[in-house]
Tab-separated table of C-alpha atoms in Angstrom:
chain	number	residue	atom	x	y	z
A	1	UNK	CA	-87.361	229.015	78.933
A	2	UNK	CA	-84.525	230.972	77.520
A	3	UNK	CA	-84.983	233.502	74.282
A	4	UNK	CA	-83.506	231.330	71.379
A	5	UNK	CA	-85.409	228.438	73.229
A	6	UNK	CA	-88.367	230.669	72.807
A	7	UNK	CA	-86.892	232.354	68.711
A	8	UNK	CA	-85.577	229.283	67.507
A	9	UNK	CA	-89.117	227.436	66.592
A	10	UNK	CA	-90.481	230.939	64.959
A	11	UNK	CA	-87.487	231.068	62.391
A	12	UNK	CA	-87.230	227.056	62.043
A	13	UNK	CA	-91.140	227.773	61.051
A	14	UNK	CA	-90.173	229.858	58.481
A	15	UNK	CA	-87.479	227.852	56.716
A	16	UNK	CA	-90.133	225.105	56.310
A	17	UNK	CA	-92.366	227.533	54.870
A	18	UNK	CA	-90.136	228.531	52.406
A	19	UNK	CA	-88.399	225.191	51.650
A	20	UNK	CA	-91.921	223.777	50.867
A	21	UNK	CA	-92.618	226.954	48.830
A	22	UNK	CA	-93.282	226.749	44.871
A	23	UNK	CA	-91.740	228.686	42.352
A	24	UNK	CA	-91.543	229.445	38.845
A	25	UNK	CA	-88.816	228.339	37.214
A	26	UNK	CA	-87.338	231.665	34.509
A	27	UNK	CA	-86.116	230.546	31.136
A	28	UNK	CA	-83.097	232.664	31.848
A	29	UNK	CA	-81.983	232.204	34.911
A	30	UNK	CA	-83.305	228.460	35.388
A	31	UNK	CA	-84.323	226.450	37.982
A	32	UNK	CA	-81.184	226.204	40.666
A	33	UNK	CA	-81.342	230.587	40.566
A	34	UNK	CA	-85.427	230.865	40.093
A	35	UNK	CA	-85.548	229.167	43.626
A	36	UNK	CA	-82.525	231.201	44.987
A	37	UNK	CA	-84.647	234.090	43.814
A	38	UNK	CA	-88.121	233.423	45.004
A	39	UNK	CA	-86.634	232.107	48.523
A	40	UNK	CA	-84.599	235.505	48.892
A	41	UNK	CA	-87.518	237.778	48.154
A	42	UNK	CA	-90.067	235.730	50.332
A	43	UNK	CA	-87.698	235.255	53.098
A	44	UNK	CA	-87.464	239.336	53.138
A	45	UNK	CA	-90.663	239.663	53.481
A	46	UNK	CA	-90.951	237.157	56.400
A	47	UNK	CA	-88.023	237.903	58.192
A	48	UNK	CA	-90.383	241.043	60.004
A	49	UNK	CA	-92.392	238.465	61.570
A	50	UNK	CA	-89.064	236.924	63.329
A	51	UNK	CA	-87.960	240.851	63.673
A	52	UNK	CA	-91.370	241.263	65.324
A	53	UNK	CA	-91.073	237.927	67.864
A	54	UNK	CA	-87.127	238.925	68.241
A	55	UNK	CA	-87.890	242.426	69.857
A	56	UNK	CA	-90.777	241.408	71.990
A	57	UNK	CA	-88.973	238.185	73.168
A	58	UNK	CA	-86.194	240.239	73.975
A	59	UNK	CA	-87.617	242.474	76.027
A	60	UNK	CA	-89.482	240.135	77.811
A	61	UNK	CA	-86.016	239.070	79.927
A	62	UNK	CA	-86.356	242.713	81.289
A	63	UNK	CA	-87.577	242.179	84.906
A	64	UNK	CA	-89.645	245.978	84.736
A	65	UNK	CA	-91.209	245.584	81.202
A	66	UNK	CA	-94.765	243.720	80.847
A	67	UNK	CA	-94.744	243.206	76.816
A	68	UNK	CA	-97.396	242.015	74.819
A	69	UNK	CA	-98.741	242.348	71.471
A	70	UNK	CA	-102.447	242.563	70.614
A	71	UNK	CA	-104.382	242.514	66.908
A	72	UNK	CA	-107.270	244.468	66.933
A	73	UNK	CA	-106.194	247.643	68.494
A	74	UNK	CA	-109.811	249.790	68.169
A	75	UNK	CA	-109.271	253.092	66.275
A	76	UNK	CA	-112.215	254.963	67.143
A	77	UNK	CA	-114.256	258.048	64.370
A	78	UNK	CA	-113.180	260.336	67.095
A	79	UNK	CA	-109.136	259.429	67.001
A	80	UNK	CA	-109.128	259.753	62.614
A	81	UNK	CA	-110.633	263.113	62.614
A	82	UNK	CA	-108.318	264.465	65.235
A	83	UNK	CA	-105.590	263.038	63.435
A	84	UNK	CA	-107.097	264.842	60.038
A	85	UNK	CA	-106.911	268.625	62.161
A	86	UNK	CA	-104.257	268.138	64.367
A	87	UNK	CA	-100.310	268.065	64.326
A	88	UNK	CA	-98.415	265.477	65.503
A	89	UNK	CA	-97.010	267.892	68.537
A	90	UNK	CA	-100.241	268.603	69.568
A	91	UNK	CA	-101.943	264.540	69.030
A	92	UNK	CA	-98.692	264.198	71.369
A	93	UNK	CA	-100.161	266.000	73.930
A	94	UNK	CA	-104.067	265.168	73.733
A	95	UNK	CA	-105.490	261.859	74.660
A	96	UNK	CA	-109.206	259.959	73.714
A	97	UNK	CA	-110.708	257.867	75.223
A	98	UNK	CA	-109.990	253.983	74.330
A	99	UNK	CA	-113.300	251.594	73.043
A	100	UNK	CA	-115.290	253.314	70.340
A	101	UNK	CA	-113.922	251.448	66.757
A	102	UNK	CA	-114.533	252.181	63.346
A	103	UNK	CA	-111.712	249.890	62.321
A	104	UNK	CA	-108.796	247.868	64.144
A	105	UNK	CA	-104.883	247.770	64.063
A	106	UNK	CA	-102.615	245.310	64.512
A	107	UNK	CA	-99.315	245.996	67.312
A	108	UNK	CA	-96.717	244.629	66.705
A	109	UNK	CA	-95.274	245.146	70.433
A	110	UNK	CA	-97.376	246.739	73.435
A	111	UNK	CA	-95.028	247.123	76.488
A	112	UNK	CA	-95.651	248.606	80.145
A	113	UNK	CA	-92.359	249.951	81.599
A	114	UNK	CA	-92.733	249.845	85.439
A	115	UNK	CA	-90.058	252.001	86.553
A	116	UNK	CA	-91.344	255.282	84.824
A	117	UNK	CA	-95.466	253.856	84.336
A	118	UNK	CA	-95.613	254.869	80.734
A	119	UNK	CA	-97.110	252.613	78.177
A	120	UNK	CA	-95.646	252.299	74.876
A	121	UNK	CA	-96.785	250.939	71.723
A	122	UNK	CA	-94.615	249.935	68.673
A	123	UNK	CA	-94.875	249.179	65.230
A	124	UNK	CA	-91.041	246.912	63.741
A	125	UNK	CA	-90.377	247.158	60.686
A	126	UNK	CA	-86.838	246.027	58.694
A	127	UNK	CA	-86.298	249.044	57.643
A	128	UNK	CA	-84.391	248.460	54.542
A	129	UNK	CA	-86.305	249.911	52.033
A	130	UNK	CA	-88.312	253.169	51.220
A	131	UNK	CA	-92.270	253.185	51.338
A	132	UNK	CA	-94.002	255.935	48.805
A	133	UNK	CA	-95.428	258.828	50.227
A	134	UNK	CA	-99.295	256.811	50.191
A	135	UNK	CA	-97.864	254.515	52.092
A	136	UNK	CA	-95.936	257.172	54.521
A	137	UNK	CA	-99.528	258.754	54.798
A	138	UNK	CA	-101.177	255.517	56.481
A	139	UNK	CA	-97.968	254.798	58.556
A	140	UNK	CA	-98.132	258.215	60.691
A	141	UNK	CA	-102.388	258.134	60.791
A	142	UNK	CA	-102.258	254.743	62.218
A	143	UNK	CA	-99.037	255.851	64.577
A	144	UNK	CA	-101.139	259.376	65.736
A	145	UNK	CA	-104.299	257.553	65.978
A	146	UNK	CA	-102.523	254.699	68.645
A	147	UNK	CA	-101.039	258.083	70.242
A	148	UNK	CA	-104.396	259.052	71.196
A	149	UNK	CA	-106.129	256.371	72.622
A	150	UNK	CA	-102.961	254.863	74.383
A	151	UNK	CA	-102.903	256.222	77.800
A	152	UNK	CA	-106.590	254.996	78.013
A	153	UNK	CA	-105.876	251.672	76.691
A	154	UNK	CA	-103.711	251.199	79.062
A	155	UNK	CA	-106.026	251.898	81.673
A	156	UNK	CA	-108.369	249.769	81.083
A	157	UNK	CA	-105.711	247.358	81.140
A	158	UNK	CA	-105.086	247.840	84.925
A	159	UNK	CA	-102.624	249.580	83.986
A	160	UNK	CA	-101.769	253.010	85.795
A	161	UNK	CA	-99.362	255.187	83.068
A	162	UNK	CA	-98.411	258.569	83.418
A	163	UNK	CA	-98.187	258.937	80.070
A	164	UNK	CA	-98.099	257.329	76.480
A	165	UNK	CA	-95.999	256.844	73.853
A	166	UNK	CA	-96.664	255.017	69.948
A	167	UNK	CA	-93.674	254.280	67.717
A	168	UNK	CA	-92.562	252.551	65.121
A	169	UNK	CA	-89.358	250.695	64.926
A	170	UNK	CA	-87.198	250.703	61.357
A	171	UNK	CA	-84.513	248.150	62.461
A	172	UNK	CA	-81.771	248.392	59.872
A	173	UNK	CA	-82.229	252.339	60.157
A	174	UNK	CA	-84.116	253.531	57.139
A	175	UNK	CA	-86.628	255.835	58.500
A	176	UNK	CA	-90.071	256.851	57.137
A	177	UNK	CA	-90.855	258.524	60.191
A	178	UNK	CA	-88.682	261.185	61.810
A	179	UNK	CA	-87.536	261.621	64.890
A	180	UNK	CA	-89.154	261.291	67.956
A	181	UNK	CA	-91.379	259.250	66.131
A	182	UNK	CA	-88.998	256.423	65.289
A	183	UNK	CA	-85.835	254.418	66.569
A	184	UNK	CA	-83.267	252.386	64.848
A	185	UNK	CA	-81.384	249.182	66.224
A	186	UNK	CA	-78.685	251.739	67.438
A	187	UNK	CA	-81.695	253.287	69.615
A	188	UNK	CA	-83.096	250.397	71.038
A	189	UNK	CA	-80.873	249.451	74.143
A	190	UNK	CA	-80.771	253.118	75.343
A	191	UNK	CA	-84.383	253.810	74.851
A	192	UNK	CA	-85.663	250.452	76.793
A	193	UNK	CA	-83.108	251.024	79.091
A	194	UNK	CA	-82.440	247.175	78.941
A	195	UNK	CA	-80.079	245.266	76.754
A	196	UNK	CA	-82.056	244.099	73.882
A	197	UNK	CA	-79.540	244.475	70.603
A	198	UNK	CA	-77.787	241.188	71.199
A	199	UNK	CA	-80.359	239.039	71.757
A	200	UNK	CA	-82.344	240.108	68.911
A	201	UNK	CA	-78.985	239.935	66.372
A	202	UNK	CA	-78.666	236.275	68.265
A	203	UNK	CA	-82.123	235.605	66.721
A	204	UNK	CA	-81.011	237.426	63.073
A	205	UNK	CA	-77.616	234.839	63.195
A	206	UNK	CA	-80.136	231.792	63.495
A	207	UNK	CA	-81.975	233.019	60.675
A	208	UNK	CA	-79.334	233.737	57.904
A	209	UNK	CA	-77.568	230.673	59.105
A	210	UNK	CA	-80.499	228.545	58.423
A	211	UNK	CA	-81.311	230.262	55.357
A	212	UNK	CA	-78.083	230.523	54.007
A	213	UNK	CA	-78.030	226.627	53.948
A	214	UNK	CA	-81.355	226.144	52.588
A	215	UNK	CA	-79.905	228.528	49.455
A	216	UNK	CA	-77.105	226.345	49.549
A	217	UNK	CA	-78.847	223.406	49.069
A	218	UNK	CA	-78.702	221.289	45.559
């Protein structure tokens, strides 16, 4: 199945949800503009799910990557404690056994690269706005916890990773976490060693077209 054949249903479901969502009419904006404002506000949030799917499906076009997601990545008490006591550089050089759990994380994309035998985990965000300090601390903590546990996780999944990397993609470039822990869309093709950006932009273009048609409908 071609890339867009896998992505179009995700976009179509999003548009259907936006079309069916109710809204409160503002007495100044009136019905039409209240509807448009509600749709656009919700579209920004739902676009994140489309981006996640687009990045995963684009990388699945590569014959050197195995790609999946994990909605219940287990984080141990030891990982939380080590992140609180070590620098990011120290965490990058450390590893802990995967298995125990005091909480779980949703990993938007995991990829094992057979060319370099590295397992990588990604959180995928639009990257078109800023987070407050508390949210940034939370993102950083989760990113480093995944880093500590990822190599062992890969081994338990029957891969033989020589290294592990936990990264966050701020797609449109507003990074709340600095390089080298973060990427934006300009980095993706080189980072993966495979052209994914054109595919992702195909998905974005399709969503944009469907969204604009919905907004212009009376």
